Amino acid sequence: VKSEGPKLVPFFKATCVYFVLWLPTSSPSWFSVLIKCLPIFHLWVFLLAHGINFLVSHRSASCILAGLIFSAVGDAFLIWQEQGYFIHGLLMFAITHILYSSAFGMKPLDLKAGLLMGVVSSSCYAFLYSYLSGPFTYLVAVYIGLIGFMGWRAVAGVQLCNDLWMWTRLSACVGAMLFMVSDLTIALNKFCFPVPYSRFIIMATYYAAQMLIALSAVETREEEDFRKRS
């Protein structure tokens, strides 16, 4: 972790710029897109700094990079969500969760974690259902299913009780949970009721989630070698 910290300094600086400028959401612009997406751009650079060969030879790392790219596009659409681009952003982040799920893999399966995430996801949708109408009734259901699946695969990867424990898996797990908190806050604020300090909660948990998920990719080679030895 210590060796990767300095490489994340540009990300932290860009995140600070976003919160310091705090551009009004009522006047969307391409400058707003740049400021909002700049931390994610720096996470692209963070992964690319590990080498193209590393990304090409490790599918999970390349999937996370692709997920970050779709996230940035989704962020851009959400800048103009009041102009009718919310669904476009929703689609981009749905693809992101599919890519992250692929990166986390299906082993170990851990059906208990899957059941738990299924209960959490179903409960969230049951609460939101009465506030939804039109296409959002179905789109939100699919989206919650995808992010719940992504959360399951991240949680299942954490093996705290045996010698397969890796800090990268824990990083992915915490990142996935924060992503779910961010998206749930968006849903509550958009469809149900105003959430106090919603924008701060959404963006703080979102940036932290993306950083942790990106960080989970950096020791993919070491993790795979460890699993082979085990």
Short mmCIF file of C-alpha atoms in Angstrom, two decimals:
data_model
loop_
_atom_site.label_atom_id
_atom_site.label_comp_id
_atom_site.label_asym_id
_atom_site.label_seq_id
_atom_site.Cartn_x
_atom_site.Cartn_y
_atom_site.Cartn_z
CA VAL A 1 0.00 0.00 0.00
CA LYS A 2 2.82 2.40 0.90
CA SER A 3 4.42 1.95 -2.50
CA GLU A 4 1.19 2.87 -4.30
CA GLY A 5 0.31 5.88 -2.15
CA PRO A 6 2.54 8.46 -3.91
CA LYS A 7 1.03 7.47 -7.27
CA LEU A 8 -2.39 8.48 -5.96
CA VAL A 9 -1.34 12.03 -5.01
CA PRO A 10 -2.67 13.52 -8.30
CA PHE A 11 -6.02 11.81 -7.64
CA PHE A 12 -6.23 13.32 -4.14
CA LYS A 13 -5.34 16.76 -5.49
CA ALA A 14 -7.99 16.54 -8.21
CA THR A 15 -10.56 15.42 -5.65
CA CYS A 16 -9.70 18.42 -3.47
CA VAL A 17 -10.11 20.72 -6.49
CA TYR A 18 -13.62 19.33 -7.05
CA PHE A 19 -14.69 19.96 -3.45
CA VAL A 20 -13.02 23.38 -3.26
CA LEU A 21 -14.58 24.69 -6.48
CA TRP A 22 -17.95 23.02 -5.73
CA LEU A 23 -19.39 24.18 -9.06
CA PRO A 24 -23.18 24.71 -9.00
CA THR A 25 -25.16 21.86 -10.51
CA SER A 26 -27.76 24.31 -11.80
CA SER A 27 -25.42 25.51 -14.57
CA PRO A 28 -23.89 22.41 -16.22
CA SER A 29 -20.93 22.97 -18.53
CA TRP A 30 -18.00 21.14 -20.04
CA PHE A 31 -15.81 22.77 -17.39
CA SER A 32 -18.00 21.10 -14.76
CA VAL A 33 -17.50 17.80 -16.57
CA LEU A 34 -13.72 18.28 -16.52
CA ILE A 35 -13.61 19.10 -12.81
CA LYS A 36 -15.93 16.21 -11.89
CA CYS A 37 -14.13 13.66 -14.06
CA LEU A 38 -10.57 14.78 -13.31
CA PRO A 39 -10.13 12.46 -10.29
CA ILE A 40 -11.30 9.51 -12.42
CA PHE A 41 -8.90 10.53 -15.21
CA HIS A 42 -6.07 10.38 -12.67
CA LEU A 43 -7.14 6.86 -11.72
CA TRP A 44 -6.79 5.93 -15.40
CA VAL A 45 -3.24 7.29 -15.27
CA PHE A 46 -2.64 5.46 -11.99
CA LEU A 47 -3.45 2.11 -13.63
CA LEU A 48 -1.70 2.91 -16.90
CA ALA A 49 1.45 3.76 -14.93
CA HIS A 50 1.75 0.06 -14.10
CA GLY A 51 2.36 -0.64 -17.78
CA ILE A 52 0.33 -1.62 -20.80
CA ASN A 53 1.72 -5.15 -20.63
CA PHE A 54 0.38 -5.52 -17.09
CA LEU A 55 -3.12 -4.41 -18.17
CA VAL A 56 -3.12 -6.59 -21.27
CA SER A 57 -1.93 -9.71 -19.45
CA HIS A 58 -4.24 -9.29 -16.43
CA ARG A 59 -7.90 -9.27 -17.42
CA SER A 60 -9.17 -8.07 -14.04
CA ALA A 61 -6.97 -4.96 -14.15
CA SER A 62 -8.07 -4.16 -17.72
CA CYS A 63 -11.73 -4.62 -16.72
CA ILE A 64 -11.29 -2.14 -13.88
CA LEU A 65 -9.68 0.37 -16.26
CA ALA A 66 -12.59 -0.07 -18.68
CA GLY A 67 -15.01 0.40 -15.79
CA LEU A 68 -13.32 3.68 -14.88
CA ILE A 69 -13.65 4.85 -18.48
CA PHE A 70 -17.39 4.12 -18.56
CA SER A 71 -17.69 5.80 -15.14
CA ALA A 72 -16.22 9.01 -16.52
CA VAL A 73 -18.70 8.95 -19.41
CA GLY A 74 -21.50 8.35 -16.90
CA ASP A 75 -20.30 11.29 -14.81
CA ALA A 76 -20.45 13.50 -17.90
CA PHE A 77 -24.05 12.46 -18.63
CA LEU A 78 -25.10 13.07 -15.02
CA ILE A 79 -23.86 16.65 -15.22
CA TRP A 80 -26.81 17.16 -17.60
CA GLN A 81 -29.25 14.85 -15.83
CA GLU A 82 -31.87 17.60 -15.52
CA GLN A 83 -31.71 17.95 -19.32
CA GLY A 84 -32.77 14.34 -19.78
CA TYR A 85 -29.47 12.46 -19.63
CA PHE A 86 -29.96 10.66 -16.31
CA ILE A 87 -30.85 7.36 -18.01
CA HIS A 88 -27.73 7.63 -20.19
CA GLY A 89 -25.63 7.99 -17.06
CA LEU A 90 -27.46 5.07 -15.47
CA LEU A 91 -26.59 2.89 -18.47
CA MET A 92 -22.90 3.83 -18.33
CA PHE A 93 -22.67 2.95 -14.65
CA ALA A 94 -24.58 -0.30 -15.24
CA ILE A 95 -21.84 -1.28 -17.71
CA THR A 96 -19.26 -0.22 -15.11
CA HIS A 97 -20.72 -2.63 -12.56
CA ILE A 98 -20.71 -5.47 -15.09
CA LEU A 99 -17.03 -4.80 -15.77
CA TYR A 100 -16.17 -4.63 -12.07
CA SER A 101 -18.06 -7.88 -11.44
CA SER A 102 -16.02 -9.51 -14.19
CA ALA A 103 -12.83 -8.16 -12.62
CA PHE A 104 -13.71 -9.58 -9.20
CA GLY A 105 -14.49 -12.99 -10.72
CA MET A 106 -16.73 -15.86 -9.62
CA LYS A 107 -14.33 -17.64 -7.26
CA PRO A 108 -14.88 -18.26 -4.45
CA LEU A 109 -18.65 -18.44 -4.99
CA ASP A 110 -19.74 -17.81 -1.35
CA LEU A 111 -23.51 -18.27 -1.64
CA LYS A 112 -24.04 -16.86 1.85
CA ALA A 113 -22.60 -13.53 0.76
CA GLY A 114 -24.77 -13.72 -2.37
CA LEU A 115 -27.88 -14.32 -0.27
CA LEU A 116 -27.02 -11.42 2.01
CA MET A 117 -26.49 -9.04 -0.91
CA GLY A 118 -29.71 -10.29 -2.49
CA VAL A 119 -31.65 -9.45 0.68
CA VAL A 120 -30.03 -6.00 0.90
CA SER A 121 -30.69 -5.24 -2.78
CA SER A 122 -34.28 -6.49 -2.63
CA SER A 123 -34.95 -4.42 0.49
CA CYS A 124 -33.59 -1.28 -1.17
CA TYR A 125 -35.73 -1.81 -4.25
CA ALA A 126 -38.82 -2.59 -2.17
CA PHE A 127 -38.37 0.75 -0.38
CA LEU A 128 -37.83 2.67 -3.64
CA TYR A 129 -40.61 0.94 -5.58
CA SER A 130 -43.51 3.12 -4.43
CA TYR A 131 -41.60 6.26 -5.48
CA LEU A 132 -40.78 5.00 -8.98
CA SER A 133 -42.87 5.39 -12.11
CA GLY A 134 -42.60 4.78 -15.84
CA PRO A 135 -39.41 3.20 -17.16
CA PHE A 136 -37.59 3.85 -13.89
CA THR A 137 -39.64 1.09 -12.28
CA TYR A 138 -37.73 -1.42 -14.40
CA LEU A 139 -34.46 0.40 -14.98
CA VAL A 140 -33.81 0.91 -11.28
CA ALA A 141 -34.61 -2.77 -10.61
CA VAL A 142 -32.04 -3.89 -13.19
CA TYR A 143 -29.48 -1.39 -11.92
CA ILE A 144 -29.89 -2.48 -8.31
CA GLY A 145 -29.54 -6.09 -9.44
CA LEU A 146 -26.26 -5.30 -11.20
CA ILE A 147 -24.70 -3.29 -8.38
CA GLY A 148 -25.89 -5.91 -5.87
CA PHE A 149 -24.19 -8.60 -7.96
CA MET A 150 -21.01 -6.53 -8.10
CA GLY A 151 -21.17 -6.10 -4.33
CA TRP A 152 -21.58 -9.87 -3.90
CA ARG A 153 -18.51 -10.66 -5.98
CA ALA A 154 -16.46 -8.08 -4.07
CA VAL A 155 -17.56 -9.38 -0.66
CA ALA A 156 -17.07 -13.02 -1.70
CA GLY A 157 -13.45 -12.32 -2.59
CA VAL A 158 -12.53 -11.38 0.98
CA GLN A 159 -11.12 -14.47 2.70
CA LEU A 160 -10.21 -13.20 6.16
CA CYS A 161 -10.10 -16.62 7.81
CA ASN A 162 -7.57 -18.42 5.62
CA ASP A 163 -4.20 -17.96 3.95
CA LEU A 164 -5.76 -16.61 0.75
CA TRP A 165 -6.41 -13.23 2.40
CA MET A 166 -5.19 -10.31 0.28
CA TRP A 167 -5.46 -6.59 1.06
CA THR A 168 -6.46 -5.96 -2.54
CA ARG A 169 -9.61 -8.04 -2.07
CA LEU A 170 -10.50 -6.07 1.07
CA SER A 171 -9.94 -2.86 -0.88
CA ALA A 172 -12.35 -4.04 -3.59
CA CYS A 173 -14.94 -5.02 -0.96
CA VAL A 174 -14.88 -1.67 0.84
CA GLY A 175 -14.92 0.14 -2.50
CA ALA A 176 -17.98 -1.79 -3.67
CA MET A 177 -19.83 -1.05 -0.41
CA LEU A 178 -19.07 2.67 -0.71
CA PHE A 179 -20.26 2.61 -4.34
CA MET A 180 -23.57 1.15 -3.15
CA VAL A 181 -23.90 3.86 -0.49
CA SER A 182 -23.24 6.54 -3.11
CA ASP A 183 -25.82 5.16 -5.55
CA LEU A 184 -28.43 4.58 -2.85
CA THR A 185 -28.04 8.21 -1.78
CA ILE A 186 -28.56 9.30 -5.40
CA ALA A 187 -31.74 7.20 -5.63
CA LEU A 188 -33.16 8.47 -2.33
CA ASN A 189 -32.40 12.08 -3.20
CA LYS A 190 -33.78 11.85 -6.75
CA PHE A 191 -36.85 9.68 -6.28
CA CYS A 192 -37.85 9.83 -2.60
CA PHE A 193 -36.91 12.88 -0.54
CA PRO A 194 -34.13 15.45 -0.21
CA VAL A 195 -31.15 13.95 1.59
CA PRO A 196 -29.20 16.47 3.71
CA TYR A 197 -25.70 17.06 2.33
CA SER A 198 -26.55 14.59 -0.44
CA ARG A 199 -24.04 15.89 -2.96
CA PHE A 200 -21.16 15.70 -0.47
CA ILE A 201 -22.15 12.17 0.61
CA ILE A 202 -22.58 11.01 -2.98
CA MET A 203 -19.28 12.36 -4.28
CA ALA A 204 -17.15 11.58 -1.21
CA THR A 205 -18.24 7.92 -1.15
CA TYR A 206 -18.04 7.71 -4.96
CA TYR A 207 -14.46 8.97 -5.25
CA ALA A 208 -13.35 6.80 -2.32
CA ALA A 209 -15.04 3.77 -3.92
CA GLN A 210 -13.38 4.30 -7.28
CA MET A 211 -9.97 4.79 -5.69
CA LEU A 212 -10.25 1.59 -3.63
CA ILE A 213 -11.45 -0.44 -6.61
CA ALA A 214 -8.61 0.92 -8.76
CA LEU A 215 -6.17 0.15 -5.93
CA SER A 216 -7.45 -3.43 -5.80
CA ALA A 217 -6.05 -4.03 -9.30
CA VAL A 218 -2.43 -3.11 -8.66
CA GLU A 219 -1.28 -6.37 -7.11
CA THR A 220 -3.19 -8.66 -9.43
CA ARG A 221 0.01 -10.35 -10.57
CA GLU A 222 1.19 -11.04 -7.03
CA GLU A 223 -2.28 -12.26 -6.01
CA GLU A 224 -2.50 -14.69 -8.95
CA ASP A 225 1.00 -16.03 -8.21
CA PHE A 226 0.06 -16.50 -4.55
CA ARG A 227 -3.08 -18.44 -5.49
CA LYS A 228 -1.04 -20.69 -7.80
CA ARG A 229 1.43 -21.45 -5.01
CA SER A 230 -1.45 -22.25 -2.66
#
